[in-house]
Amino acid sequence: YGAEVAASPAEVGRLCKAVITIIPDGRIVREVAIGENGLAKGMARDSILIEMSSSAPGGTKTLGAELAKQGIRMIDAPVSGGVKRAVSGQLAIMIGGEAGDIERCRPVLAAMGTQIFQAGGLGAGHAIKCLNNFVSAAGYYAAAEALVAGKRFGLDPQVMLDVINASSGMNNSTQNKFAQFVISRSFGSGFSIGLMAKDLRTALDLAHDDFARRFVEIYATCGSHQIDDYFVGHSHDGVFSDLTGFQFTDCLVGKNFESEENLRLIVLRIL
């Protein structure tokens, strides 16, 4: 393919105007980017780092700020689609960064993905990526529990999957993982449980820092009885959109946070 092997990340930086990192986590990205003999040691001003790993968005923003001091640009552009879509060049790519930097990198990204989404500022791509993986893991876990329960009852797992995939319970895991890798006992989807656990920790950290605190505020301010009264008679899929409305966000002004126990209670009420 015409690729050249470099002796170090710094040498890669010297040879390239744009460098892609897609490695296990943000800690390793940081070491590769600004560690001893890292990329930044060789990258010229106005060169750009395209960070495509599944990293923590807060760490991405910090790294971007440090690179900017040296005149090095950065976007985060994690991917979704697994090994199959990576091979075919049909990945989904979610991008965070300044618009000009994103447009500059678009031809490179278009070689890898057919669905490219501009998510927001630096770190936004990584935020969406970890939350997407949280939703994916939840679907996988729910399907696994359902299949185990059904098998104990005497149901055929493949028949269950066929029904689920024709019904409202279908998700990416029921369509693309269970028959192919679990029921077949091959267990070769290409995505390790360690990486899934890392992505879940990243999503939960993000939720704890922002989303969760908003629910704690709502609970602490409006009172549990008001929350209970609100949920009665409301469709579950309308709850989240309604929670963003004025009647709840008005409760947030000038109030203190309450305990995480109340967060767990309100989440149970939502579910």
PDB file of C-alpha atoms in Angstrom:
ATOM      1  CA  TYR A   1       0.000   0.000   0.000  1.00  0.00           C
ATOM      2  CA  GLY A   2       3.001   2.323  -0.047  1.00  0.00           C
ATOM      3  CA  ALA A   3       3.110   2.895   3.713  1.00  0.00           C
ATOM      4  CA  GLU A   4       6.378   3.803   5.391  1.00  0.00           C
ATOM      5  CA  VAL A   5       7.442   2.710   8.874  1.00  0.00           C
ATOM      6  CA  ALA A   6       8.661   5.499  11.170  1.00  0.00           C
ATOM      7  CA  ALA A   7      11.065   5.080  14.049  1.00  0.00           C
ATOM      8  CA  SER A   8       8.952   7.067  16.514  1.00  0.00           C
ATOM      9  CA  PRO A   9       5.777   9.158  16.827  1.00  0.00           C
ATOM     10  CA  ALA A  10       7.932  12.288  16.541  1.00  0.00           C
ATOM     11  CA  GLU A  11       9.171  11.112  13.151  1.00  0.00           C
ATOM     12  CA  VAL A  12       5.578  10.490  12.034  1.00  0.00           C
ATOM     13  CA  GLY A  13       4.813  14.052  13.062  1.00  0.00           C
ATOM     14  CA  ARG A  14       7.703  15.403  11.004  1.00  0.00           C
ATOM     15  CA  LEU A  15       6.630  13.460   7.910  1.00  0.00           C
ATOM     16  CA  CYS A  16       2.886  14.198   7.957  1.00  0.00           C
ATOM     17  CA  LYS A  17       0.655  17.274   7.788  1.00  0.00           C
ATOM     18  CA  ALA A  18      -2.181  15.249   9.297  1.00  0.00           C
ATOM     19  CA  VAL A  19      -1.755  12.387  11.772  1.00  0.00           C
ATOM     20  CA  ILE A  20      -4.471   9.881  12.740  1.00  0.00           C
ATOM     21  CA  THR A  21      -4.477   8.174  16.130  1.00  0.00           C
ATOM     22  CA  ILE A  22      -6.856   5.267  16.728  1.00  0.00           C
ATOM     23  CA  ILE A  23      -5.619   3.393  19.800  1.00  0.00           C
ATOM     24  CA  PRO A  24      -7.215   1.902  22.936  1.00  0.00           C
ATOM     25  CA  ASP A  25      -7.781   4.926  25.210  1.00  0.00           C
ATOM     26  CA  GLY A  26      -7.081   8.574  25.925  1.00  0.00           C
ATOM     27  CA  ARG A  27      -4.172   7.864  28.270  1.00  0.00           C
ATOM     28  CA  ILE A  28      -2.270   6.157  25.479  1.00  0.00           C
ATOM     29  CA  VAL A  29      -3.282   8.885  23.020  1.00  0.00           C
ATOM     30  CA  ARG A  30      -1.842  11.494  25.339  1.00  0.00           C
ATOM     31  CA  GLU A  31       1.440   9.593  25.656  1.00  0.00           C
ATOM     32  CA  VAL A  32       1.704   9.198  21.880  1.00  0.00           C
ATOM     33  CA  ALA A  33       0.832  12.844  21.266  1.00  0.00           C
ATOM     34  CA  ILE A  34       2.838  14.746  23.878  1.00  0.00           C
ATOM     35  CA  GLY A  35       4.947  12.150  25.675  1.00  0.00           C
ATOM     36  CA  GLU A  36       8.665  11.696  25.272  1.00  0.00           C
ATOM     37  CA  ASN A  37       9.436  11.627  21.549  1.00  0.00           C
ATOM     38  CA  GLY A  38       5.705  12.059  20.905  1.00  0.00           C
ATOM     39  CA  LEU A  39       3.973  13.422  17.833  1.00  0.00           C
ATOM     40  CA  ALA A  40       4.105  17.013  19.032  1.00  0.00           C
ATOM     41  CA  LYS A  41       7.895  16.876  19.042  1.00  0.00           C
ATOM     42  CA  GLY A  42       7.821  16.606  15.257  1.00  0.00           C
ATOM     43  CA  MET A  43       4.547  18.159  14.084  1.00  0.00           C
ATOM     44  CA  ALA A  44       4.811  21.566  12.433  1.00  0.00           C
ATOM     45  CA  ARG A  45       2.597  24.539  13.204  1.00  0.00           C
ATOM     46  CA  ASP A  46      -0.836  24.269  11.558  1.00  0.00           C
ATOM     47  CA  SER A  47      -0.495  20.490  11.172  1.00  0.00           C
ATOM     48  CA  ILE A  48      -3.445  18.566  12.574  1.00  0.00           C
ATOM     49  CA  LEU A  49      -4.095  15.575  14.824  1.00  0.00           C
ATOM     50  CA  ILE A  50      -7.178  13.534  13.903  1.00  0.00           C
ATOM     51  CA  GLU A  51      -7.963  11.614  17.106  1.00  0.00           C
ATOM     52  CA  MET A  52     -10.187   8.644  16.186  1.00  0.00           C
ATOM     53  CA  SER A  53      -9.908   6.554  19.361  1.00  0.00           C
ATOM     54  CA  SER A  54     -12.724   6.149  21.901  1.00  0.00           C
ATOM     55  CA  SER A  55     -11.376   8.587  24.470  1.00  0.00           C
ATOM     56  CA  ALA A  56     -12.820  10.622  27.342  1.00  0.00           C
ATOM     57  CA  PRO A  57     -14.075  13.967  26.006  1.00  0.00           C
ATOM     58  CA  GLY A  58     -12.635  15.962  28.904  1.00  0.00           C
ATOM     59  CA  GLY A  59      -9.165  14.579  28.257  1.00  0.00           C
ATOM     60  CA  THR A  60      -9.562  15.358  24.568  1.00  0.00           C
ATOM     61  CA  LYS A  61     -10.316  19.006  25.281  1.00  0.00           C
ATOM     62  CA  THR A  62      -7.303  19.228  27.597  1.00  0.00           C
ATOM     63  CA  LEU A  63      -5.004  17.643  25.024  1.00  0.00           C
ATOM     64  CA  GLY A  64      -6.312  19.938  22.307  1.00  0.00           C
ATOM     65  CA  ALA A  65      -5.565  22.998  24.424  1.00  0.00           C
ATOM     66  CA  GLU A  66      -2.001  21.797  25.067  1.00  0.00           C
ATOM     67  CA  LEU A  67      -1.372  21.113  21.375  1.00  0.00           C
ATOM     68  CA  ALA A  68      -2.803  24.517  20.465  1.00  0.00           C
ATOM     69  CA  LYS A  69      -0.025  26.185  22.472  1.00  0.00           C
ATOM     70  CA  GLN A  70       2.373  24.728  19.900  1.00  0.00           C
ATOM     71  CA  GLY A  71       0.201  25.757  16.962  1.00  0.00           C
ATOM     72  CA  ILE A  72      -1.008  22.187  16.330  1.00  0.00           C
ATOM     73  CA  ARG A  73      -4.679  21.762  15.434  1.00  0.00           C
ATOM     74  CA  MET A  74      -6.859  18.866  16.603  1.00  0.00           C
ATOM     75  CA  ILE A  75     -10.233  17.281  15.930  1.00  0.00           C
ATOM     76  CA  ASP A  76     -11.787  14.203  17.535  1.00  0.00           C
ATOM     77  CA  ALA A  77     -13.409  11.793  15.085  1.00  0.00           C
ATOM     78  CA  PRO A  78     -14.265   8.426  16.664  1.00  0.00           C
ATOM     79  CA  VAL A  79     -15.955   5.784  14.553  1.00  0.00           C
ATOM     80  CA  SER A  80     -18.721   3.207  14.799  1.00  0.00           C
ATOM     81  CA  GLY A  81     -19.510   0.230  12.629  1.00  0.00           C
ATOM     82  CA  GLY A  82     -17.164  -2.532  13.695  1.00  0.00           C
ATOM     83  CA  VAL A  83     -14.644  -4.514  11.711  1.00  0.00           C
ATOM     84  CA  LYS A  84     -16.996  -5.221   8.792  1.00  0.00           C
ATOM     85  CA  ARG A  85     -17.726  -1.584   8.006  1.00  0.00           C
ATOM     86  CA  ALA A  86     -14.118  -0.576   8.647  1.00  0.00           C
ATOM     87  CA  VAL A  87     -12.991  -2.991   5.927  1.00  0.00           C
ATOM     88  CA  SER A  88     -15.646  -1.721   3.500  1.00  0.00           C
ATOM     89  CA  GLY A  89     -14.973   1.962   4.249  1.00  0.00           C
ATOM     90  CA  GLN A  90     -18.544   2.500   5.466  1.00  0.00           C
ATOM     91  CA  LEU A  91     -17.961   3.625   9.041  1.00  0.00           C
ATOM     92  CA  ALA A  92     -20.031   6.247  10.817  1.00  0.00           C
ATOM     93  CA  ILE A  93     -17.760   9.073  11.985  1.00  0.00           C
ATOM     94  CA  MET A  94     -18.759  11.647  14.615  1.00  0.00           C
ATOM     95  CA  ILE A  95     -16.545  14.723  14.697  1.00  0.00           C
ATOM     96  CA  GLY A  96     -15.775  17.423  17.252  1.00  0.00           C
ATOM     97  CA  GLY A  97     -13.691  20.491  16.509  1.00  0.00           C
ATOM     98  CA  GLU A  98     -13.671  23.807  14.709  1.00  0.00           C
ATOM     99  CA  ALA A  99     -15.556  23.870  11.408  1.00  0.00           C
ATOM    100  CA  GLY A 100     -12.514  24.874   9.357  1.00  0.00           C
ATOM    101  CA  ASP A 101     -10.430  22.038  10.770  1.00  0.00           C
ATOM    102  CA  ILE A 102     -13.206  19.533  10.091  1.00  0.00           C
ATOM    103  CA  GLU A 103     -13.575  20.625   6.470  1.00  0.00           C
ATOM    104  CA  ARG A 104      -9.839  20.414   6.016  1.00  0.00           C
ATOM    105  CA  CYS A 105      -9.898  16.770   7.170  1.00  0.00           C
ATOM    106  CA  ARG A 106     -13.102  15.732   5.402  1.00  0.00           C
ATOM    107  CA  PRO A 107     -11.389  14.123   2.362  1.00  0.00           C
ATOM    108  CA  VAL A 108      -9.322  11.919   4.695  1.00  0.00           C
ATOM    109  CA  LEU A 109     -12.380  10.924   6.716  1.00  0.00           C
ATOM    110  CA  ALA A 110     -14.476  10.280   3.592  1.00  0.00           C
ATOM    111  CA  ALA A 111     -12.046   7.521   2.639  1.00  0.00           C
ATOM    112  CA  MET A 112     -13.069   5.633   5.774  1.00  0.00           C
ATOM    113  CA  GLY A 113     -16.719   6.519   6.341  1.00  0.00           C
ATOM    114  CA  THR A 114     -19.931   7.124   4.428  1.00  0.00           C
ATOM    115  CA  GLN A 115     -21.798   8.816   7.281  1.00  0.00           C
ATOM    116  CA  ILE A 116     -19.944  11.813   8.704  1.00  0.00           C
ATOM    117  CA  PHE A 117     -21.548  13.866  11.470  1.00  0.00           C
ATOM    118  CA  GLN A 118     -20.345  17.223  12.775  1.00  0.00           C
ATOM    119  CA  ALA A 119     -21.154  16.939  16.482  1.00  0.00           C
ATOM    120  CA  GLY A 120     -19.884  20.234  17.913  1.00  0.00           C
ATOM    121  CA  GLY A 121     -16.697  21.582  19.456  1.00  0.00           C
ATOM    122  CA  LEU A 122     -13.618  19.589  20.375  1.00  0.00           C
ATOM    123  CA  GLY A 123     -14.594  16.599  22.527  1.00  0.00           C
ATOM    124  CA  ALA A 124     -18.139  16.396  21.139  1.00  0.00           C
ATOM    125  CA  GLY A 125     -17.326  13.432  18.919  1.00  0.00           C
ATOM    126  CA  HIS A 126     -15.903  11.484  21.840  1.00  0.00           C
ATOM    127  CA  ALA A 127     -18.918  12.408  23.988  1.00  0.00           C
ATOM    128  CA  ILE A 128     -21.371  11.054  21.419  1.00  0.00           C
ATOM    129  CA  LYS A 129     -19.229   7.976  20.850  1.00  0.00           C
ATOM    130  CA  CYS A 130     -19.173   6.911  24.500  1.00  0.00           C
ATOM    131  CA  LEU A 131     -22.904   7.561  24.884  1.00  0.00           C
ATOM    132  CA  ASN A 132     -23.641   5.566  21.730  1.00  0.00           C
ATOM    133  CA  ASN A 133     -21.613   2.692  23.136  1.00  0.00           C
ATOM    134  CA  PHE A 134     -23.521   2.981  26.409  1.00  0.00           C
ATOM    135  CA  VAL A 135     -26.804   2.528  24.507  1.00  0.00           C
ATOM    136  CA  SER A 136     -25.295  -0.335  22.494  1.00  0.00           C
ATOM    137  CA  ALA A 137     -24.075  -2.118  25.637  1.00  0.00           C
ATOM    138  CA  ALA A 138     -27.478  -1.703  27.286  1.00  0.00           C
ATOM    139  CA  GLY A 139     -29.154  -3.345  24.288  1.00  0.00           C
ATOM    140  CA  TYR A 140     -26.633  -6.171  24.317  1.00  0.00           C
ATOM    141  CA  TYR A 141     -27.097  -6.780  28.033  1.00  0.00           C
ATOM    142  CA  ALA A 142     -30.901  -6.685  27.820  1.00  0.00           C
ATOM    143  CA  ALA A 143     -30.937  -9.113  24.902  1.00  0.00           C
ATOM    144  CA  ALA A 144     -28.586 -11.496  26.695  1.00  0.00           C
ATOM    145  CA  GLU A 145     -30.799 -11.552  29.781  1.00  0.00           C
ATOM    146  CA  ALA A 146     -33.893 -12.140  27.643  1.00  0.00           C
ATOM    147  CA  LEU A 147     -32.297 -15.017  25.758  1.00  0.00           C
ATOM    148  CA  VAL A 148     -31.108 -16.703  28.964  1.00  0.00           C
ATOM    149  CA  ALA A 149     -34.549 -16.345  30.557  1.00  0.00           C
ATOM    150  CA  GLY A 150     -36.241 -17.646  27.425  1.00  0.00           C
ATOM    151  CA  LYS A 151     -33.945 -20.647  27.129  1.00  0.00           C
ATOM    152  CA  ARG A 152     -34.628 -21.571  30.756  1.00  0.00           C
ATOM    153  CA  PHE A 153     -38.336 -21.461  29.931  1.00  0.00           C
ATOM    154  CA  GLY A 154     -37.735 -23.810  27.030  1.00  0.00           C
ATOM    155  CA  LEU A 155     -37.669 -21.406  24.093  1.00  0.00           C
ATOM    156  CA  ASP A 156     -35.326 -21.813  21.148  1.00  0.00           C
ATOM    157  CA  PRO A 157     -32.815 -18.902  21.217  1.00  0.00           C
ATOM    158  CA  GLN A 158     -32.805 -18.608  17.408  1.00  0.00           C
ATOM    159  CA  VAL A 159     -36.593 -18.450  17.304  1.00  0.00           C
ATOM    160  CA  MET A 160     -36.474 -15.789  20.012  1.00  0.00           C
ATOM    161  CA  LEU A 161     -34.028 -13.755  17.954  1.00  0.00           C
ATOM    162  CA  ASP A 162     -36.214 -14.071  14.857  1.00  0.00           C
ATOM    163  CA  VAL A 163     -39.214 -12.786  16.801  1.00  0.00           C
ATOM    164  CA  ILE A 164     -37.275  -9.969  18.498  1.00  0.00           C
ATOM    165  CA  ASN A 165     -35.801  -8.851  15.159  1.00  0.00           C
ATOM    166  CA  ALA A 166     -39.300  -8.653  13.707  1.00  0.00           C
ATOM    167  CA  SER A 167     -40.571  -6.751  16.729  1.00  0.00           C
ATOM    168  CA  SER A 168     -39.910  -3.647  18.820  1.00  0.00           C
ATOM    169  CA  GLY A 169     -37.112  -5.245  20.835  1.00  0.00           C
ATOM    170  CA  MET A 170     -34.627  -5.502  17.973  1.00  0.00           C
ATOM    171  CA  ASN A 171     -31.304  -3.689  18.245  1.00  0.00           C
ATOM    172  CA  ASN A 172     -27.839  -3.846  16.734  1.00  0.00           C
ATOM    173  CA  SER A 173     -26.817  -6.744  18.961  1.00  0.00           C
ATOM    174  CA  THR A 174     -29.848  -8.895  18.179  1.00  0.00           C
ATOM    175  CA  GLN A 175     -29.370  -8.251  14.457  1.00  0.00           C
ATOM    176  CA  ASN A 176     -25.598  -8.432  14.122  1.00  0.00           C
ATOM    177  CA  LYS A 177     -24.067 -10.239  17.084  1.00  0.00           C
ATOM    178  CA  PHE A 178     -26.081 -12.945  18.819  1.00  0.00           C
ATOM    179  CA  ALA A 179     -26.750 -15.356  15.956  1.00  0.00           C
ATOM    180  CA  GLN A 180     -23.380 -14.729  14.358  1.00  0.00           C
ATOM    181  CA  PHE A 181     -21.128 -14.852  17.414  1.00  0.00           C
ATOM    182  CA  VAL A 182     -23.024 -16.058  20.499  1.00  0.00           C
ATOM    183  CA  ILE A 183     -25.425 -18.779  19.389  1.00  0.00           C
ATOM    184  CA  SER A 184     -22.763 -20.001  16.948  1.00  0.00           C
ATOM    185  CA  ARG A 185     -20.308 -20.081  19.919  1.00  0.00           C
ATOM    186  CA  SER A 186     -17.589 -18.435  17.784  1.00  0.00           C
ATOM    187  CA  PHE A 187     -17.374 -15.313  20.003  1.00  0.00           C
ATOM    188  CA  GLY A 188     -15.434 -13.450  17.327  1.00  0.00           C
ATOM    189  CA  SER A 189     -17.126 -10.081  16.919  1.00  0.00           C
ATOM    190  CA  GLY A 190     -13.769  -8.296  17.198  1.00  0.00           C
ATOM    191  CA  PHE A 191     -14.670  -6.026  20.127  1.00  0.00           C
ATOM    192  CA  SER A 192     -13.292  -7.007  23.535  1.00  0.00           C
ATOM    193  CA  ILE A 193     -15.207  -6.821  26.803  1.00  0.00           C
ATOM    194  CA  GLY A 194     -12.343  -4.743  28.206  1.00  0.00           C
ATOM    195  CA  LEU A 195     -12.917  -2.016  25.632  1.00  0.00           C
ATOM    196  CA  MET A 196     -16.661  -2.111  26.245  1.00  0.00           C
ATOM    197  CA  ALA A 197     -16.081  -1.680  29.989  1.00  0.00           C
ATOM    198  CA  LYS A 198     -13.750   1.256  29.295  1.00  0.00           C
ATOM    199  CA  ASP A 199     -16.379   2.952  27.104  1.00  0.00           C
ATOM    200  CA  LEU A 200     -19.043   2.418  29.767  1.00  0.00           C
ATOM    201  CA  ARG A 201     -16.811   4.017  32.409  1.00  0.00           C
ATOM    202  CA  THR A 202     -16.282   6.983  30.088  1.00  0.00           C
ATOM    203  CA  ALA A 203     -20.026   7.369  29.527  1.00  0.00           C
ATOM    204  CA  LEU A 204     -20.796   7.123  33.237  1.00  0.00           C
ATOM    205  CA  ASP A 205     -18.122   9.701  34.037  1.00  0.00           C
ATOM    206  CA  LEU A 206     -19.686  12.024  31.491  1.00  0.00           C
ATOM    207  CA  ALA A 207     -23.139  11.428  32.930  1.00  0.00           C
ATOM    208  CA  HIS A 208     -21.943  12.007  36.481  1.00  0.00           C
ATOM    209  CA  ASP A 209     -20.340  15.295  35.530  1.00  0.00           C
ATOM    210  CA  ASP A 210     -23.326  16.799  33.748  1.00  0.00           C
ATOM    211  CA  PHE A 211     -26.501  14.889  32.995  1.00  0.00           C
ATOM    212  CA  ALA A 212     -26.884  13.192  36.350  1.00  0.00           C
ATOM    213  CA  ARG A 213     -26.491  16.422  38.307  1.00  0.00           C
ATOM    214  CA  ARG A 214     -29.414  17.950  36.430  1.00  0.00           C
ATOM    215  CA  PHE A 215     -31.679  15.115  37.544  1.00  0.00           C
ATOM    216  CA  VAL A 216     -30.468  15.440  41.104  1.00  0.00           C
ATOM    217  CA  GLU A 217     -31.327  19.136  40.943  1.00  0.00           C
ATOM    218  CA  ILE A 218     -34.803  18.425  39.610  1.00  0.00           C
ATOM    219  CA  TYR A 219     -35.451  15.874  42.331  1.00  0.00           C
ATOM    220  CA  ALA A 220     -34.077  18.066  45.096  1.00  0.00           C
ATOM    221  CA  THR A 221     -35.964  21.157  43.969  1.00  0.00           C
ATOM    222  CA  CYS A 222     -39.310  19.847  42.835  1.00  0.00           C
ATOM    223  CA  GLY A 223     -39.699  17.085  45.432  1.00  0.00           C
ATOM    224  CA  SER A 224     -40.284  13.395  44.920  1.00  0.00           C
ATOM    225  CA  HIS A 225     -44.079  13.671  45.126  1.00  0.00           C
ATOM    226  CA  GLN A 226     -44.147  16.185  42.277  1.00  0.00           C
ATOM    227  CA  ILE A 227     -41.972  13.929  40.149  1.00  0.00           C
ATOM    228  CA  ASP A 228     -44.234  10.956  40.889  1.00  0.00           C
ATOM    229  CA  ASP A 229     -47.338  12.973  40.023  1.00  0.00           C
ATOM    230  CA  TYR A 230     -45.746  14.097  36.774  1.00  0.00           C
ATOM    231  CA  PHE A 231     -44.856  10.582  35.607  1.00  0.00           C
ATOM    232  CA  VAL A 232     -48.345   9.179  36.189  1.00  0.00           C
ATOM    233  CA  GLY A 233     -50.174   9.099  32.864  1.00  0.00           C
ATOM    234  CA  HIS A 234     -47.186  10.170  30.755  1.00  0.00           C
ATOM    235  CA  SER A 235     -45.739   7.983  28.004  1.00  0.00           C
ATOM    236  CA  HIS A 236     -42.221   6.810  28.883  1.00  0.00           C
ATOM    237  CA  ASP A 237     -40.817   8.066  25.592  1.00  0.00           C
ATOM    238  CA  GLY A 238     -42.087  11.576  26.265  1.00  0.00           C
ATOM    239  CA  VAL A 239     -40.515  11.968  29.676  1.00  0.00           C
ATOM    240  CA  PHE A 240     -37.057  13.057  28.549  1.00  0.00           C
ATOM    241  CA  SER A 241     -38.314  15.644  26.070  1.00  0.00           C
ATOM    242  CA  ASP A 242     -40.638  17.079  28.696  1.00  0.00           C
ATOM    243  CA  LEU A 243     -37.872  17.206  31.298  1.00  0.00           C
ATOM    244  CA  THR A 244     -35.996  19.688  29.125  1.00  0.00           C
ATOM    245  CA  GLY A 245     -38.940  22.098  29.238  1.00  0.00           C
ATOM    246  CA  PHE A 246     -39.273  25.216  31.357  1.00  0.00           C
ATOM    247  CA  GLN A 247     -41.359  23.632  34.103  1.00  0.00           C
ATOM    248  CA  PHE A 248     -38.334  21.602  35.260  1.00  0.00           C
ATOM    249  CA  THR A 249     -35.381  23.686  34.161  1.00  0.00           C
ATOM    250  CA  ASP A 250     -36.856  26.649  36.012  1.00  0.00           C
ATOM    251  CA  CYS A 251     -36.325  24.632  39.183  1.00  0.00           C
ATOM    252  CA  LEU A 252     -32.558  24.617  38.663  1.00  0.00           C
ATOM    253  CA  VAL A 253     -31.849  28.276  39.321  1.00  0.00           C
ATOM    254  CA  GLY A 254     -29.854  28.973  42.487  1.00  0.00           C
ATOM    255  CA  LYS A 255     -30.347  25.576  44.103  1.00  0.00           C
ATOM    256  CA  ASN A 256     -27.898  23.140  45.686  1.00  0.00           C
ATOM    257  CA  PHE A 257     -27.279  19.553  44.650  1.00  0.00           C
ATOM    258  CA  GLU A 258     -28.729  16.694  46.700  1.00  0.00           C
ATOM    259  CA  SER A 259     -27.512  13.128  47.152  1.00  0.00           C
ATOM    260  CA  GLU A 260     -26.857  10.584  44.430  1.00  0.00           C
ATOM    261  CA  GLU A 261     -29.343   8.278  46.143  1.00  0.00           C
ATOM    262  CA  ASN A 262     -32.108  10.540  44.925  1.00  0.00           C
ATOM    263  CA  LEU A 263     -30.679  10.313  41.422  1.00  0.00           C
ATOM    264  CA  ARG A 264     -31.021   6.544  41.538  1.00  0.00           C
ATOM    265  CA  LEU A 265     -34.609   6.887  42.703  1.00  0.00           C
ATOM    266  CA  ILE A 266     -35.587   9.231  39.913  1.00  0.00           C
ATOM    267  CA  VAL A 267     -33.903   7.065  37.291  1.00  0.00           C
ATOM    268  CA  LEU A 268     -35.854   4.074  38.590  1.00  0.00           C
ATOM    269  CA  ARG A 269     -39.038   6.104  38.284  1.00  0.00           C
ATOM    270  CA  ILE A 270     -38.186   6.999  34.686  1.00  0.00           C
ATOM    271  CA  LEU A 271     -37.428   3.394  33.778  1.00  0.00           C
TER     272      LEU A 271
END
